[in-house]
mmCIF file of C-alpha atoms in Angstrom:
data_model
loop_
_atom_site.group_PDB
_atom_site.id
_atom_site.type_symbol
_atom_site.label_atom_id
_atom_site.label_comp_id
_atom_site.label_asym_id
_atom_site.label_seq_id
_atom_site.Cartn_x
_atom_site.Cartn_y
_atom_site.Cartn_z
ATOM 1 C CA UNK A 25 12.295 -30.413 -27.215
ATOM 2 C CA UNK A 26 14.208 -28.636 -24.449
ATOM 3 C CA UNK A 27 13.352 -29.948 -20.977
ATOM 4 C CA UNK A 28 13.240 -26.983 -18.620
ATOM 5 C CA UNK A 29 13.818 -27.237 -14.896
ATOM 6 C CA UNK A 30 11.138 -25.964 -12.486
ATOM 7 C CA UNK A 31 13.202 -22.853 -11.784
ATOM 8 C CA UNK A 32 13.670 -22.126 -15.502
ATOM 9 C CA UNK A 33 9.921 -22.448 -16.096
ATOM 10 C CA UNK A 34 9.294 -19.829 -13.417
ATOM 11 C CA UNK A 35 11.925 -17.550 -14.951
ATOM 12 C CA UNK A 36 10.208 -17.758 -18.334
ATOM 13 C CA UNK A 37 6.790 -17.099 -16.759
ATOM 14 C CA UNK A 38 8.072 -13.924 -15.070
ATOM 15 C CA UNK A 39 9.739 -12.795 -18.289
ATOM 16 C CA UNK A 40 6.384 -13.113 -20.089
ATOM 17 C CA UNK A 41 4.748 -10.943 -17.408
ATOM 18 C CA UNK A 42 7.412 -8.289 -17.902
ATOM 19 C CA UNK A 43 6.639 -8.076 -21.625
ATOM 20 C CA UNK A 44 2.990 -7.192 -20.961
ATOM 21 C CA UNK A 45 1.878 -3.557 -21.098
ATOM 22 C CA UNK A 46 -1.026 -4.119 -18.728
ATOM 23 C CA UNK A 47 -1.547 -6.404 -15.776
ATOM 24 C CA UNK A 48 -4.205 -7.064 -13.147
ATOM 25 C CA UNK A 49 -3.554 -8.827 -9.869
ATOM 26 C CA UNK A 50 -5.519 -9.579 -6.725
ATOM 27 C CA UNK A 51 -3.967 -10.003 -3.259
ATOM 28 C CA UNK A 52 -5.922 -11.973 -0.658
ATOM 29 C CA UNK A 53 -4.997 -12.732 2.954
ATOM 30 C CA UNK A 54 -5.810 -16.381 3.719
ATOM 31 C CA UNK A 55 -6.508 -16.136 7.459
ATOM 32 C CA UNK A 56 -9.633 -15.746 9.567
ATOM 33 C CA UNK A 57 -10.265 -13.038 12.167
ATOM 34 C CA UNK A 58 -9.558 -15.380 15.093
ATOM 35 C CA UNK A 59 -6.092 -16.172 13.662
ATOM 36 C CA UNK A 60 -5.250 -12.472 13.281
ATOM 37 C CA UNK A 61 -6.346 -11.818 16.865
ATOM 38 C CA UNK A 62 -4.237 -14.749 18.096
ATOM 39 C CA UNK A 63 -1.175 -13.455 16.224
ATOM 40 C CA UNK A 64 -1.738 -9.953 17.584
ATOM 41 C CA UNK A 65 -2.003 -11.237 21.158
ATOM 42 C CA UNK A 66 1.187 -13.314 20.816
ATOM 43 C CA UNK A 67 3.069 -10.155 19.755
ATOM 44 C CA UNK A 68 2.323 -8.688 23.222
ATOM 45 C CA UNK A 69 0.896 -5.309 22.110
ATOM 46 C CA UNK A 70 0.897 -2.328 24.458
ATOM 47 C CA UNK A 71 -2.346 -1.707 26.398
ATOM 48 C CA UNK A 72 -4.804 0.074 24.131
ATOM 49 C CA UNK A 73 -2.923 -0.939 20.946
ATOM 50 C CA UNK A 74 -4.540 -4.350 20.559
ATOM 51 C CA UNK A 75 -6.062 -5.182 17.183
ATOM 52 C CA UNK A 76 -9.786 -4.337 17.415
ATOM 53 C CA UNK A 77 -12.251 -7.143 16.600
ATOM 54 C CA UNK A 78 -13.764 -5.100 13.768
ATOM 55 C CA UNK A 79 -10.339 -4.474 12.225
ATOM 56 C CA UNK A 80 -9.454 -8.192 12.428
ATOM 57 C CA UNK A 81 -12.727 -9.014 10.694
ATOM 58 C CA UNK A 82 -12.090 -6.395 8.006
ATOM 59 C CA UNK A 83 -8.504 -7.568 7.267
ATOM 60 C CA UNK A 84 -9.415 -11.258 7.225
ATOM 61 C CA UNK A 85 -12.027 -10.791 4.521
ATOM 62 C CA UNK A 86 -10.321 -8.027 2.538
ATOM 63 C CA UNK A 87 -8.948 -8.331 -0.987
ATOM 64 C CA UNK A 88 -6.789 -5.823 -2.859
ATOM 65 C CA UNK A 89 -7.202 -5.616 -6.632
ATOM 66 C CA UNK A 90 -4.753 -3.627 -8.773
ATOM 67 C CA UNK A 91 -4.627 -2.904 -12.501
ATOM 68 C CA UNK A 92 -1.688 -1.175 -14.191
ATOM 69 C CA UNK A 93 -1.466 0.011 -17.802
ATOM 70 C CA UNK A 94 1.787 1.343 -19.247
ATOM 71 C CA UNK A 95 2.996 2.806 -22.536
ATOM 72 C CA UNK A 96 5.936 0.392 -22.425
ATOM 73 C CA UNK A 97 6.317 -3.259 -21.440
ATOM 74 C CA UNK A 98 6.132 -3.384 -17.638
ATOM 75 C CA UNK A 99 9.737 -4.573 -17.295
ATOM 76 C CA UNK A 100 10.885 -1.450 -19.197
ATOM 77 C CA UNK A 101 8.636 1.077 -17.440
ATOM 78 C CA UNK A 102 10.803 3.405 -15.365
ATOM 79 C CA UNK A 103 8.497 5.873 -13.616
ATOM 80 C CA UNK A 104 4.922 7.159 -13.358
ATOM 81 C CA UNK A 105 5.306 9.049 -16.647
ATOM 82 C CA UNK A 106 5.068 5.695 -18.412
ATOM 83 C CA UNK A 107 1.735 4.940 -16.727
ATOM 84 C CA UNK A 108 -1.370 5.329 -18.894
ATOM 85 C CA UNK A 109 -3.732 4.403 -16.077
ATOM 86 C CA UNK A 110 -3.954 2.659 -12.732
ATOM 87 C CA UNK A 111 -6.757 1.317 -10.563
ATOM 88 C CA UNK A 112 -6.772 -0.078 -7.034
ATOM 89 C CA UNK A 113 -9.687 -1.412 -5.012
ATOM 90 C CA UNK A 114 -9.998 -2.889 -1.525
ATOM 91 C CA UNK A 115 -13.087 -5.040 -0.970
ATOM 92 C CA UNK A 116 -14.531 -7.338 1.675
ATOM 93 C CA UNK A 117 -17.617 -9.594 1.728
ATOM 94 C CA UNK A 118 -19.810 -6.575 2.554
ATOM 95 C CA UNK A 119 -18.706 -4.546 -0.495
ATOM 96 C CA UNK A 120 -16.101 -2.045 -1.667
ATOM 97 C CA UNK A 121 -14.080 -0.299 1.055
ATOM 98 C CA UNK A 122 -11.702 1.935 -0.899
ATOM 99 C CA UNK A 123 -11.257 2.553 -4.605
ATOM 100 C CA UNK A 124 -8.632 4.616 -6.409
ATOM 101 C CA UNK A 125 -8.162 5.299 -10.114
ATOM 102 C CA UNK A 126 -5.626 7.321 -12.059
ATOM 103 C CA UNK A 127 -6.961 8.185 -15.508
ATOM 104 C CA UNK A 128 -5.650 11.064 -17.614
ATOM 105 C CA UNK A 129 -5.251 14.261 -15.599
ATOM 106 C CA UNK A 130 -7.370 13.160 -12.651
ATOM 107 C CA UNK A 131 -7.186 10.950 -9.568
ATOM 108 C CA UNK A 132 -10.561 9.404 -8.655
ATOM 109 C CA UNK A 133 -11.409 8.276 -5.123
ATOM 110 C CA UNK A 134 -14.290 6.817 -3.171
ATOM 111 C CA UNK A 135 -14.538 4.907 0.113
ATOM 112 C CA UNK A 136 -16.942 3.435 2.619
ATOM 113 C CA UNK A 137 -15.976 5.849 5.387
ATOM 114 C CA UNK A 138 -18.500 4.438 7.862
ATOM 115 C CA UNK A 139 -17.097 0.899 7.608
ATOM 116 C CA UNK A 140 -13.491 2.117 7.901
ATOM 117 C CA UNK A 141 -14.257 4.406 10.842
ATOM 118 C CA UNK A 142 -16.009 1.556 12.653
ATOM 119 C CA UNK A 143 -13.159 -0.886 12.042
ATOM 120 C CA UNK A 144 -10.479 1.474 13.330
ATOM 121 C CA UNK A 145 -12.605 3.094 16.024
ATOM 122 C CA UNK A 146 -12.019 6.531 14.483
ATOM 123 C CA UNK A 147 -15.380 8.309 14.086
ATOM 124 C CA UNK A 148 -15.654 10.754 11.208
ATOM 125 C CA UNK A 149 -17.950 13.790 11.026
ATOM 126 C CA UNK A 150 -21.278 13.389 9.275
ATOM 127 C CA UNK A 151 -21.491 15.069 5.885
ATOM 128 C CA UNK A 152 -24.239 17.426 7.123
ATOM 129 C CA UNK A 153 -21.930 18.637 9.920
ATOM 130 C CA UNK A 154 -19.452 20.127 7.453
ATOM 131 C CA UNK A 155 -19.625 23.806 6.402
ATOM 132 C CA UNK A 156 -20.927 24.600 2.898
ATOM 133 C CA UNK A 157 -17.367 25.495 1.833
ATOM 134 C CA UNK A 158 -16.341 21.850 2.213
ATOM 135 C CA UNK A 159 -18.021 21.159 -1.133
ATOM 136 C CA UNK A 160 -17.099 17.773 -2.633
ATOM 137 C CA UNK A 161 -15.747 16.576 0.711
ATOM 138 C CA UNK A 162 -19.368 15.946 1.676
ATOM 139 C CA UNK A 163 -19.689 13.677 -1.358
ATOM 140 C CA UNK A 164 -16.577 11.805 -0.264
ATOM 141 C CA UNK A 165 -17.956 11.207 3.230
ATOM 142 C CA UNK A 166 -21.151 9.870 1.671
ATOM 143 C CA UNK A 167 -19.152 7.276 -0.281
ATOM 144 C CA UNK A 168 -19.558 8.946 -3.681
ATOM 145 C CA UNK A 169 -16.879 9.389 -6.333
ATOM 146 C CA UNK A 170 -14.715 12.519 -6.131
ATOM 147 C CA UNK A 171 -11.860 13.539 -8.388
ATOM 148 C CA UNK A 172 -8.712 15.594 -7.824
ATOM 149 C CA UNK A 173 -6.674 17.270 -10.535
ATOM 150 C CA UNK A 174 -3.258 15.608 -10.474
ATOM 151 C CA UNK A 175 -1.414 18.843 -11.302
ATOM 152 C CA UNK A 176 -3.257 20.637 -8.486
ATOM 153 C CA UNK A 177 -2.257 17.922 -6.031
ATOM 154 C CA UNK A 178 1.394 18.135 -7.114
ATOM 155 C CA UNK A 179 1.248 21.924 -6.676
ATOM 156 C CA UNK A 180 -0.173 21.524 -3.164
ATOM 157 C CA UNK A 181 2.577 19.038 -2.300
ATOM 158 C CA UNK A 182 5.272 21.441 -3.527
ATOM 159 C CA UNK A 183 3.768 24.239 -1.402
ATOM 160 C CA UNK A 184 3.896 21.984 1.655
ATOM 161 C CA UNK A 185 7.517 21.091 0.807
ATOM 162 C CA UNK A 186 8.984 24.272 -0.723
ATOM 163 C CA UNK A 187 12.535 22.867 -0.583
ATOM 164 C CA UNK A 188 11.632 20.344 -3.292
ATOM 165 C CA UNK A 189 9.562 22.711 -5.460
ATOM 166 C CA UNK A 190 10.824 22.999 -9.010
ATOM 167 C CA UNK A 191 13.391 20.273 -8.514
ATOM 168 C CA UNK A 192 13.249 17.096 -10.607
ATOM 169 C CA UNK A 193 12.071 13.989 -8.796
ATOM 170 C CA UNK A 194 14.861 11.572 -7.903
ATOM 171 C CA UNK A 195 15.361 8.755 -10.364
ATOM 172 C CA UNK A 196 12.936 6.052 -9.133
ATOM 173 C CA UNK A 197 14.812 3.080 -10.523
ATOM 174 C CA UNK A 198 18.267 1.735 -11.315
ATOM 175 C CA UNK A 199 19.798 2.249 -14.732
ATOM 176 C CA UNK A 200 19.247 -0.684 -17.070
ATOM 177 C CA UNK A 201 22.802 -2.068 -16.794
ATOM 178 C CA UNK A 202 22.864 -2.015 -12.972
ATOM 179 C CA UNK A 203 19.349 -3.412 -12.833
ATOM 180 C CA UNK A 204 20.391 -6.366 -14.978
ATOM 181 C CA UNK A 205 23.380 -7.076 -12.700
ATOM 182 C CA UNK A 206 21.199 -6.915 -9.583
ATOM 183 C CA UNK A 207 18.548 -9.220 -11.026
ATOM 184 C CA UNK A 208 21.227 -11.716 -12.048
ATOM 185 C CA UNK A 209 22.646 -11.676 -8.498
ATOM 186 C CA UNK A 210 19.178 -12.215 -6.994
ATOM 187 C CA UNK A 211 18.489 -15.099 -9.397
ATOM 188 C CA UNK A 212 21.656 -16.826 -8.172
ATOM 189 C CA UNK A 213 20.453 -16.449 -4.561
ATOM 190 C CA UNK A 214 17.114 -18.043 -5.414
ATOM 191 C CA UNK A 215 18.845 -20.845 -7.316
ATOM 192 C CA UNK A 216 21.091 -21.549 -4.317
ATOM 193 C CA UNK A 217 18.661 -21.097 -1.382
ATOM 194 C CA UNK A 218 15.358 -22.285 -2.842
ATOM 195 C CA UNK A 219 14.340 -25.844 -3.657
ATOM 196 C CA UNK A 220 12.019 -25.987 -6.680
ATOM 197 C CA UNK A 221 9.799 -28.918 -7.546
ATOM 198 C CA UNK A 222 7.360 -29.264 -10.455
ATOM 199 C CA UNK A 223 4.178 -31.343 -10.206
ATOM 200 C CA UNK A 224 3.978 -32.135 -13.895
ATOM 201 C CA UNK A 225 1.593 -30.601 -16.416
ATOM 202 C CA UNK A 226 -2.059 -31.624 -16.670
ATOM 203 C CA UNK A 227 -4.528 -30.001 -19.092
ATOM 204 C CA UNK A 228 -2.085 -27.120 -19.561
ATOM 205 C CA UNK A 229 -1.824 -26.447 -15.811
ATOM 206 C CA UNK A 230 1.291 -27.055 -13.746
ATOM 207 C CA UNK A 231 2.188 -26.353 -10.117
ATOM 208 C CA UNK A 232 5.715 -25.466 -9.041
ATOM 209 C CA UNK A 233 6.552 -25.493 -5.343
ATOM 210 C CA UNK A 234 9.390 -23.423 -3.900
ATOM 211 C CA UNK A 235 10.684 -24.042 -0.357
ATOM 212 C CA UNK A 236 13.342 -22.061 1.512
ATOM 213 C CA UNK A 237 14.458 -21.204 5.078
ATOM 214 C CA UNK A 238 13.066 -17.702 5.479
ATOM 215 C CA UNK A 239 15.867 -15.949 7.385
ATOM 216 C CA UNK A 240 18.558 -17.449 5.165
ATOM 217 C CA UNK A 241 16.771 -16.352 2.000
ATOM 218 C CA UNK A 242 16.026 -12.814 3.197
ATOM 219 C CA UNK A 243 19.557 -12.327 4.561
ATOM 220 C CA UNK A 244 21.203 -13.485 1.333
ATOM 221 C CA UNK A 245 18.894 -11.288 -0.753
ATOM 222 C CA UNK A 246 19.575 -8.221 1.409
ATOM 223 C CA UNK A 247 23.331 -8.825 1.274
ATOM 224 C CA UNK A 248 23.215 -8.926 -2.523
ATOM 225 C CA UNK A 249 21.152 -5.726 -2.705
ATOM 226 C CA UNK A 250 23.569 -4.075 -0.232
ATOM 227 C CA UNK A 251 26.364 -4.439 -2.805
ATOM 228 C CA UNK A 252 24.424 -2.036 -5.053
ATOM 229 C CA UNK A 253 23.541 0.380 -2.217
ATOM 230 C CA UNK A 254 25.321 3.408 -3.724
ATOM 231 C CA UNK A 255 23.369 2.949 -6.967
ATOM 232 C CA UNK A 256 19.946 2.616 -5.331
ATOM 233 C CA UNK A 257 17.461 5.515 -5.630
ATOM 234 C CA UNK A 258 16.433 7.457 -2.489
ATOM 235 C CA UNK A 259 13.997 5.524 -0.320
ATOM 236 C CA UNK A 260 15.537 2.153 -1.155
ATOM 237 C CA UNK A 261 18.863 2.617 0.596
ATOM 238 C CA UNK A 262 17.642 1.874 4.121
ATOM 239 C CA UNK A 263 17.936 -1.871 4.628
ATOM 240 C CA UNK A 264 17.562 -4.154 7.650
ATOM 241 C CA UNK A 265 20.511 -4.288 10.022
ATOM 242 C CA UNK A 266 22.341 -7.525 10.856
ATOM 243 C CA UNK A 267 20.620 -7.543 14.254
ATOM 244 C CA UNK A 268 17.176 -7.193 12.662
ATOM 245 C CA UNK A 269 17.935 -9.979 10.186
ATOM 246 C CA UNK A 270 18.947 -12.330 13.007
ATOM 247 C CA UNK A 271 15.562 -11.784 14.644
ATOM 248 C CA UNK A 272 13.716 -13.157 11.597
ATOM 249 C CA UNK A 273 12.477 -16.737 12.122
ATOM 250 C CA UNK A 274 14.290 -19.291 9.992
ATOM 251 C CA UNK A 275 11.471 -21.786 9.557
ATOM 252 C CA UNK A 276 10.987 -23.031 6.039
ATOM 253 C CA UNK A 277 8.267 -21.272 4.058
ATOM 254 C CA UNK A 278 6.734 -22.572 0.861
ATOM 255 C CA UNK A 279 5.212 -20.935 -2.183
ATOM 256 C CA UNK A 280 3.026 -22.677 -4.751
ATOM 257 C CA UNK A 281 3.114 -21.185 -8.273
ATOM 258 C CA UNK A 282 0.338 -22.070 -10.738
ATOM 259 C CA UNK A 283 1.230 -21.913 -14.426
ATOM 260 C CA UNK A 284 -1.402 -22.159 -17.169
ATOM 261 C CA UNK A 285 0.125 -22.841 -20.595
ATOM 262 C CA UNK A 286 3.333 -21.266 -19.316
ATOM 263 C CA UNK A 287 1.634 -18.145 -17.919
ATOM 264 C CA UNK A 288 1.873 -17.413 -14.201
ATOM 265 C CA UNK A 289 -1.701 -17.150 -12.908
ATOM 266 C CA UNK A 290 -1.504 -17.625 -9.131
ATOM 267 C CA UNK A 291 0.953 -17.675 -6.239
ATOM 268 C CA UNK A 292 0.161 -19.011 -2.745
ATOM 269 C CA UNK A 293 2.693 -18.296 0.014
ATOM 270 C CA UNK A 294 2.234 -20.307 3.227
ATOM 271 C CA UNK A 295 3.385 -18.148 6.164
ATOM 272 C CA UNK A 296 1.848 -20.119 9.049
ATOM 273 C CA UNK A 297 5.225 -21.315 10.371
ATOM 274 C CA UNK A 298 6.525 -17.746 10.568
ATOM 275 C CA UNK A 299 3.839 -16.927 13.123
ATOM 276 C CA UNK A 300 5.771 -19.044 15.656
ATOM 277 C CA UNK A 301 2.475 -19.828 17.341
ATOM 278 C CA UNK A 302 1.194 -23.400 17.585
ATOM 279 C CA UNK A 303 -2.412 -22.171 17.491
ATOM 280 C CA UNK A 304 -1.925 -20.615 14.034
ATOM 281 C CA UNK A 305 -2.654 -23.368 11.516
ATOM 282 C CA UNK A 306 -3.569 -21.364 8.427
ATOM 283 C CA UNK A 307 -1.970 -18.084 7.424
ATOM 284 C CA UNK A 308 -1.041 -17.314 3.849
ATOM 285 C CA UNK A 309 -1.060 -14.827 0.984
ATOM 286 C CA UNK A 310 -2.776 -15.486 -2.345
ATOM 287 C CA UNK A 311 -1.776 -13.526 -5.455
ATOM 288 C CA UNK A 312 -3.834 -14.003 -8.626
ATOM 289 C CA UNK A 313 -2.800 -12.507 -11.959
ATOM 290 C CA UNK A 314 -4.600 -11.873 -15.241
ATOM 291 C CA UNK A 315 -4.479 -9.656 -18.318
ATOM 292 C CA UNK A 316 -5.090 -6.046 -17.313
ATOM 293 C CA UNK A 317 -8.293 -4.218 -18.169
ATOM 294 C CA UNK A 318 -8.031 -0.568 -19.177
ATOM 295 C CA UNK A 319 -8.787 1.686 -16.160
ATOM 296 C CA UNK A 320 -11.673 4.044 -16.948
ATOM 297 C CA UNK A 321 -12.921 7.248 -15.355
ATOM 298 C CA UNK A 322 -16.093 6.730 -13.260
ATOM 299 C CA UNK A 323 -19.149 8.758 -14.283
ATOM 300 C CA UNK A 324 -20.543 11.488 -12.071
ATOM 301 C CA UNK A 325 -17.430 12.217 -9.993
ATOM 302 C CA UNK A 326 -17.475 15.607 -8.212
ATOM 303 C CA UNK A 327 -14.258 17.600 -8.425
ATOM 304 C CA UNK A 328 -12.571 18.158 -5.083
ATOM 305 C CA UNK A 329 -10.728 21.490 -5.039
ATOM 306 C CA UNK A 330 -7.935 21.230 -2.502
ATOM 307 C CA UNK A 331 -7.719 24.967 -1.757
ATOM 308 C CA UNK A 332 -11.494 25.307 -1.338
ATOM 309 C CA UNK A 333 -11.635 22.187 0.827
ATOM 310 C CA UNK A 334 -8.866 23.355 3.174
ATOM 311 C CA UNK A 335 -10.305 26.865 3.333
ATOM 312 C CA UNK A 336 -13.754 25.538 4.135
ATOM 313 C CA UNK A 337 -12.539 23.154 6.810
ATOM 314 C CA UNK A 338 -10.268 25.677 8.504
ATOM 315 C CA UNK A 339 -12.946 28.317 8.321
ATOM 316 C CA UNK A 340 -15.459 25.970 9.892
ATOM 317 C CA UNK A 341 -13.030 25.048 12.647
ATOM 318 C CA UNK A 342 -12.402 28.705 13.472
ATOM 319 C CA UNK A 343 -16.095 29.528 13.563
ATOM 320 C CA UNK A 344 -16.910 26.590 15.832
ATOM 321 C CA UNK A 345 -13.939 27.026 18.121
ATOM 322 C CA UNK A 346 -14.902 28.095 21.623
ATOM 323 C CA UNK A 347 -12.559 28.512 24.530
ATOM 324 C CA UNK A 348 -13.891 28.054 28.038
ATOM 325 C CA UNK A 349 -12.634 28.878 31.499
ATOM 326 C CA UNK A 350 -12.387 25.125 32.177
ATOM 327 C CA UNK A 351 -9.901 24.755 29.307
ATOM 328 C CA UNK A 352 -7.852 27.792 30.376
ATOM 329 C CA UNK A 353 -8.055 28.192 34.210
ATOM 330 C CA UNK A 354 -7.477 31.715 35.466
ATOM 331 C CA UNK A 355 -8.233 33.360 32.133
ATOM 332 C CA UNK A 356 -10.910 36.108 31.965
ATOM 333 C CA UNK A 357 -13.477 35.858 29.190
ATOM 334 C CA UNK A 358 -15.715 38.826 28.166
ATOM 335 C CA UNK A 359 -19.464 38.264 28.254
ATOM 336 C CA UNK A 360 -19.902 39.829 24.820
ATOM 337 C CA UNK A 361 -18.129 38.875 21.610
ATOM 338 C CA UNK A 362 -15.057 40.976 20.923
ATOM 339 C CA UNK A 363 -12.569 42.631 23.177
ATOM 340 C CA UNK A 364 -13.462 44.741 26.241
ATOM 341 C CA UNK A 365 -13.194 48.478 25.650
ATOM 342 C CA UNK A 366 -11.654 49.153 29.035
ATOM 343 C CA UNK A 367 -8.388 51.032 28.959
ATOM 344 C CA UNK A 368 -5.258 49.119 29.883
ATOM 345 C CA UNK A 369 -3.696 49.881 33.258
ATOM 346 C CA UNK A 370 -0.883 52.401 33.069
ATOM 347 C CA UNK A 371 1.712 49.826 34.119
ATOM 348 C CA UNK A 372 0.709 47.577 31.212
ATOM 349 C CA UNK A 373 1.469 50.190 28.563
#
C-alpha cells in the first residue's frame, strides 16, 4: 500500500472536498472578551474608536455557520449561477444574531436587531415608530423573517449604478487552465515553506500539524499570485505592497488538521503569537466541516418590497422633518404652515 506523506494526505482531503456538491462549515473564534479587549488596546485605537465591551463579548462567543449547495462539484463551480442554495447564520450563546438564506428566487433574512444595536452602540428605531408604508421592515426590526425577490434587488442595484446596468458581470474566477497553474504554484509554496507532521491514525482519526513563519508564507503566496495578476478577475488584483508585507509579524503559526477516514473535518489555527502581546495566551480560529444540508425556505416570511420600503421611509422622514431657528440662525420661519402670502419687495423681483 502506498505510504502518503502528511502533505499528500492533506492534498487528498482537500480534493475530496472539492468533489462534493454541498458543504457545511462552522467558523468559531477561540478567544475570550478580555483577550479581544487586550488586543484592541495594544493596537492603540483612536479616542472613541475603542472596541466596546458589548462588541468584544459578542465576537468572543459568536459562531458563523455556512452551507453551500451547487449544481456542480464545488471545485468546478464558477459563479453564483451554479448555486442551488446558500445559508449563513451568526450565533452566540444567547441565540441567533443574523441569518441569511438564498433559496430559489428569494433571499431570506432575519436578525436580532436589539442585540446588534446594543453591541455596536447604534440604536435603531422601534418598529412602532415607523410609518405604515414601511411594511415588512417592521417585521425585520422585530426579528421576524422577511424575504426579498432576488431579481428586484438586482434591478435596484442596477438603478443605483446605471453605468453597469445591462452589462454582463465580470468573470468571477480564472479560466480552468490558469487556475490549475496557480494552484500548482501555491502547492509548491506550501511544500517549501510549511513543515507538515502527522500524528498517526487512531480509530480512523488522524491529526496533521502544519507550521510556518507567517510573513514568509504570506509573502511567497502573494508573489506567486502576483505572477497571474493580469489574469485575475476584478476585485482580486489589489494585493499587499512590499511595505505592507514587511510589517506582517514573522512568528511561526501552526494549524492542526483533523482527518476522519481521510475526510477533513476540522482545522484549528493558533494565532496567539501574531498578537505580539505577552498577555495574549489563547487566540485561534476553529473551522469545522461536514456534509451540507439542503438550505430550505423558512415558513411565514413577509415579502419586503424595496420600492415600497424606500418610499415609506423617505416619506416618513419628510413628514417628520422640522427645521428650527436654532438649526438655521437668522432664518425667518412663518407661524403657519406654507409660505407667507406677502408680496416680494420690488428689488427682489
